[in-house]
Coordinates of C-alpha atoms in Angstrom, one line a residue:
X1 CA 51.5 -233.5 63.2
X2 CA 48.7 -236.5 62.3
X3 CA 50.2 -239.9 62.5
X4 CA 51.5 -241.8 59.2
X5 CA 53.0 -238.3 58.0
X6 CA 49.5 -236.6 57.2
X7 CA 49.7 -233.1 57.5
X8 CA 47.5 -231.4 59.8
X9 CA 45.5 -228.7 59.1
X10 CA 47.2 -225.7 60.8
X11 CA 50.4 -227.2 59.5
X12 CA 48.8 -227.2 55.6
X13 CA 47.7 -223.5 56.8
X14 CA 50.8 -222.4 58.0
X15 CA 52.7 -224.0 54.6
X16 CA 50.2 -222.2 52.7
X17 CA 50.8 -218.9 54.5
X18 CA 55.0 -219.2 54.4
X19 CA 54.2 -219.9 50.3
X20 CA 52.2 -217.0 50.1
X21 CA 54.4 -214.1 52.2
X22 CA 57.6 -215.7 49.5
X23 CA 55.4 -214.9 46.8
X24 CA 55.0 -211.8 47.8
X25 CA 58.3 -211.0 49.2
X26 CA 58.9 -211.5 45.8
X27 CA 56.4 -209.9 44.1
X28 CA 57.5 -206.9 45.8
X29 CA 61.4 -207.3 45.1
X30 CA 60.2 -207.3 41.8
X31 CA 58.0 -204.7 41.8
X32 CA 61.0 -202.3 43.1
X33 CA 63.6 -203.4 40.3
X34 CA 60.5 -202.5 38.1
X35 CA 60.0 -199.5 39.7
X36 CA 63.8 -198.7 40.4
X37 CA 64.5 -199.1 36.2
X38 CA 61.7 -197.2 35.4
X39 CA 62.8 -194.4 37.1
X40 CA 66.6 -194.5 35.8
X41 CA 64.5 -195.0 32.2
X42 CA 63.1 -191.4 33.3
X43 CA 66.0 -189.9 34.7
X44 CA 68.0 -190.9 31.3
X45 CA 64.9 -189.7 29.1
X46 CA 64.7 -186.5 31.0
X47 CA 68.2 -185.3 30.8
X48 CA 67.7 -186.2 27.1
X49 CA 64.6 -184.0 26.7
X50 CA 66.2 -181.2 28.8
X51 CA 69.6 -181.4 26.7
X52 CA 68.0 -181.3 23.4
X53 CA 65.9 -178.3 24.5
X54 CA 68.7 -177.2 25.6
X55 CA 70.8 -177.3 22.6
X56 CA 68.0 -176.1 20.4
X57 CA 67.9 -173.3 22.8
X58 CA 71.4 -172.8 22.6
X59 CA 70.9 -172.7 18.5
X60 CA 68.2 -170.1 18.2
X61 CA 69.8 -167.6 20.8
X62 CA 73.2 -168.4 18.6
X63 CA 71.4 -167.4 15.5
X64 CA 69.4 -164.5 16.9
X65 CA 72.8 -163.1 18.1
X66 CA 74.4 -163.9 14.5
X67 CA 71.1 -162.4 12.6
X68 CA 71.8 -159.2 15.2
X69 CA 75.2 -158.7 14.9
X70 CA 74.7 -158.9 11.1
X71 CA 72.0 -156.1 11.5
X72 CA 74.6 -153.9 13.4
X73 CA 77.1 -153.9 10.9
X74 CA 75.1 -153.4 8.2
X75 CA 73.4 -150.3 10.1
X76 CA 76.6 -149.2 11.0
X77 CA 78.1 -149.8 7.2
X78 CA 75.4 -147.3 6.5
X79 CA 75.7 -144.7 8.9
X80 CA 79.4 -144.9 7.8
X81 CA 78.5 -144.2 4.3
X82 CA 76.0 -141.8 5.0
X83 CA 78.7 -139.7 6.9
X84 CA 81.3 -140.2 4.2
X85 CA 78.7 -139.1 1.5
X86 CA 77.7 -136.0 3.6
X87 CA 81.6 -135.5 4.3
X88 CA 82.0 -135.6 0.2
X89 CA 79.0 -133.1 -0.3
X90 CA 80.5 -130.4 2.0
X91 CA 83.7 -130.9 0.2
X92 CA 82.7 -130.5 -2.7
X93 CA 80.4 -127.4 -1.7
X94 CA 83.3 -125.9 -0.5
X95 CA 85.5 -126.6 -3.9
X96 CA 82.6 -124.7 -5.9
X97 CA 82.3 -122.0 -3.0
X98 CA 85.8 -121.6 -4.3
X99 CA 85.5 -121.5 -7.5
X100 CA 82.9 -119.2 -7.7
X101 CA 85.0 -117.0 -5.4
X102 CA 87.4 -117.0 -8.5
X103 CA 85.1 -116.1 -10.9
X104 CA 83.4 -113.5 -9.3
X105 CA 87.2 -112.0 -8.5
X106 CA 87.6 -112.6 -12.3
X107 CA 84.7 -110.4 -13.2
X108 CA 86.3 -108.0 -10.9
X109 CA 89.8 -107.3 -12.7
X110 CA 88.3 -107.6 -16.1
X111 CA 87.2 -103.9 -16.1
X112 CA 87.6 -102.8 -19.6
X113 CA 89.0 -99.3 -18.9
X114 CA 91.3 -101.2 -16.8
X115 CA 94.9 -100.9 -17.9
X116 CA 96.0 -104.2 -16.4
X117 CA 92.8 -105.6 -17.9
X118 CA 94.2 -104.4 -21.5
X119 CA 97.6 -105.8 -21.1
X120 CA 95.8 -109.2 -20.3
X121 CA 93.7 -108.8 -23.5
X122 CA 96.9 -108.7 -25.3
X123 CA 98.4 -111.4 -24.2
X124 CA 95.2 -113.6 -24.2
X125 CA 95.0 -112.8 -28.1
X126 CA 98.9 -113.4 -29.0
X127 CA 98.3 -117.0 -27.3
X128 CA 95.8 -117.8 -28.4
X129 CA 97.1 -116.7 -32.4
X130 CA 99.8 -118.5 -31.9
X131 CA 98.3 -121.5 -31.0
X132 CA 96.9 -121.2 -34.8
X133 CA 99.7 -120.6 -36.5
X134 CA 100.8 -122.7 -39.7
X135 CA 104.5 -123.0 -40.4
X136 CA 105.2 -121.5 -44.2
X137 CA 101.6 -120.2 -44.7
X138 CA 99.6 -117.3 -44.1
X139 CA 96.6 -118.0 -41.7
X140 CA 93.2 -115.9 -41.9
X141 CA 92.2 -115.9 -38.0
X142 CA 89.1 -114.5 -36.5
X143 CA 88.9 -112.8 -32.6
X144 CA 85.9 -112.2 -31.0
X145 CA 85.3 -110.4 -27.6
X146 CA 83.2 -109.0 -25.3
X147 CA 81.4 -105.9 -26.8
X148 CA 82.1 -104.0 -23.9
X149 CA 85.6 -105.2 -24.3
X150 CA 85.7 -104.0 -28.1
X151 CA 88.4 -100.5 -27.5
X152 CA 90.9 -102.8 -25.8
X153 CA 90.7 -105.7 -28.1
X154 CA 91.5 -103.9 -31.2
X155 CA 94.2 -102.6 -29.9
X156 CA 95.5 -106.1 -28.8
X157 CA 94.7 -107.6 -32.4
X158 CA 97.0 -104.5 -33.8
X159 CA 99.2 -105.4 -31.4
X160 CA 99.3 -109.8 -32.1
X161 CA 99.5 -108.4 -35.7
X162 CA 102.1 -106.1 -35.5
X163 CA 104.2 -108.8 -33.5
X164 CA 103.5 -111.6 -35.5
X165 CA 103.2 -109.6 -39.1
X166 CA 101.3 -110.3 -42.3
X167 CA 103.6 -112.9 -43.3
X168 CA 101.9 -115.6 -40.9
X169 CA 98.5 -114.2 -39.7
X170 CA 95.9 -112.1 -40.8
X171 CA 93.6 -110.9 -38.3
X172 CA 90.4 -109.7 -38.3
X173 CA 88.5 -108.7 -34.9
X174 CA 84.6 -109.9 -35.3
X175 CA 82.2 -107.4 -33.6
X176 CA 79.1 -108.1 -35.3
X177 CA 78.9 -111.7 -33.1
X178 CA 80.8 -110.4 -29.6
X179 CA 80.9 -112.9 -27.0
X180 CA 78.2 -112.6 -23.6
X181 CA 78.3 -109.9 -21.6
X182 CA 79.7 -110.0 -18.3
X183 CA 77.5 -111.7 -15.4
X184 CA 74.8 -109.8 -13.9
X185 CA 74.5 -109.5 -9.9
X186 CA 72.0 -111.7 -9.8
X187 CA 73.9 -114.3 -12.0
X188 CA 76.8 -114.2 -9.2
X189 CA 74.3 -115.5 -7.0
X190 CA 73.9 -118.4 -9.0
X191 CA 75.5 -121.4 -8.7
X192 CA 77.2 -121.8 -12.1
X193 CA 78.6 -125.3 -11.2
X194 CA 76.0 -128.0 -12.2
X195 CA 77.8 -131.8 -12.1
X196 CA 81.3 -130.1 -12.6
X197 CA 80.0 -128.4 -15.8
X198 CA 80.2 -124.7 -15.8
X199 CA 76.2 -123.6 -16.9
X200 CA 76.6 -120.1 -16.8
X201 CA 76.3 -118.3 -20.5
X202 CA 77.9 -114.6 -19.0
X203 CA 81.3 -114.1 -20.0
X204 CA 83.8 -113.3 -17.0
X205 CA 86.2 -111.5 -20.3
X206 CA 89.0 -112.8 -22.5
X207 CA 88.7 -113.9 -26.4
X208 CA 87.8 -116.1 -28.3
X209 CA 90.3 -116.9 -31.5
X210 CA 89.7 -119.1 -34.7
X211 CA 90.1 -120.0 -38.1
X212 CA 88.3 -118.1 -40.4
X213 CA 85.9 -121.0 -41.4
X214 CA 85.5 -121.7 -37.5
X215 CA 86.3 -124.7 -37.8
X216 CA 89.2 -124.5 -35.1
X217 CA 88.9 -122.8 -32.2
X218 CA 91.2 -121.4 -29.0
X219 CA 88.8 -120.5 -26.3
X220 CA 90.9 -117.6 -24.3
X221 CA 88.2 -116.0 -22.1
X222 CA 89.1 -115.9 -18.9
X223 CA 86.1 -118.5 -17.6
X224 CA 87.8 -121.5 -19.7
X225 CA 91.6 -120.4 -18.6
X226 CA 90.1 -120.4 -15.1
X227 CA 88.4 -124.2 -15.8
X228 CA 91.6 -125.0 -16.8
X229 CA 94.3 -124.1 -14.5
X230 CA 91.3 -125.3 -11.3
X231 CA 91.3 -128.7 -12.9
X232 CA 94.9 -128.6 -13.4
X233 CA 95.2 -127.5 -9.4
X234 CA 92.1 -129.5 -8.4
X235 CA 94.6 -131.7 -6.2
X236 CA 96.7 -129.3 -4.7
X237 CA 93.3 -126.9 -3.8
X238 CA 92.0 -130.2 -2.2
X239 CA 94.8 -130.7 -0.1
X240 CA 95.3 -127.2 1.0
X241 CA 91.3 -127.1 1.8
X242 CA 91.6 -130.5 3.7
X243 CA 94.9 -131.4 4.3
X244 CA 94.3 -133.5 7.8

């Protein structure tokens, strides 16, 4: 060291160099907390990126599934129904394959030289008089039939007039406007069933009986007593046919 307390130049050096390797010591410790919290700021800013993706990818898969399962049901709501419909339609093909069974038996046992089929003629017109009846007054009535069925209906308008006398009913059997003739082959081919209304303009047999004016009618043929008693046992044929 110079005298007096002068410092000397490798001492001024050395100073300078001891300032220098502090500052960057420093600069250095610095530089690592700087680089140290820049990285945590990544880190944190990373996991945040990679958990919103992951969320939103989380969402979209959640929805997908949600959009799919909705699209299952709804194909499978319609396959369902589909199957129920076709289920209905063979039903009710079955119903009219039994129905027209019926009628074609009906055409069957209304043979007019049929002696059976003359005892039901009877009873057909004595119905379907009565049904017409006024109490205390004498009724003009009307019977119209089949014109094959003419022989055995005048015998079963004597007969409802015989039975039931003058006193109530006067009966007159109409041949100049007879009910349709019986069904052809080819007509019991046909299905005579359209929307549950029967289309078919043969007549299966049976009368018709009404007031002499027309204005009231009994329908007797054997077609509408067969409409009626299958409507009346629509249930019970149903649950014979498809009892489970």
């Amino acid at each position: 060291m110079a005298s007096g307390g002068a410092l000397t130049d490798a001492e001024v050096s050395a100073q300078i160099q001891q300032m220098v390797s502090f500052i960057k010591a420093e600069a250095l410790e610095k530089a690592d907390e700087i680089r140290t919290a820049a990285e945590e700021e990544f880190a944190v800013a990373k996991d945040q990126v990679v958990e919103a993706e992951r969320a939103r990818i989380l969402k979209e898969f959640k929805r997908r599934e949600d959009t799919m399962l909705v699209k299952a049901k709804i194909e499978k709501s319609a396959q369902q129904n589909a199957q129920r419909i076709d289920v209905l339609a063979s039903r009710d093909q079955l119903v009219r394959d039994v129905l027209a069974t019926a009628r074609r038996r009906l055409g069957e046992v209304s043979d007019p030289s049929s002696a059976t089929y003359a005892q039901t003629l009877k009873h057909l017109v004595l119905d379907g008089v009565k049904k017409l009846l006024v109490p205390n007054s004498v009724v003009q009535l009307v019977v119209r039939c089949r014109a094959c069925d003419v022989t055995p209906a005048r015998s079963a308008v004597s007969n409802a007039q015989q039975t039931l006398g003058e006193s109530q009913v006067r009966l007159t059997l109409d041949e100049s406007t007879p009910l349709p003739p019986p069904p052809t082959a080819a007509d019991a081919d046909e299905d005579d069933e359209e929307d549950g209304v029967d289309k078919s303009t043969a007549c299966r047999g049976g009368v018709v009986v009404s007031t002499a004016d027309g204005k009231v009618i009994v329908d007797n043929t054997l077609d509408a007593r067969l409409r009626l008693c299958f409507q009346g046992a629509l249930p019970q044929v149903r649950s014979l046919l498809f009892s489970q």
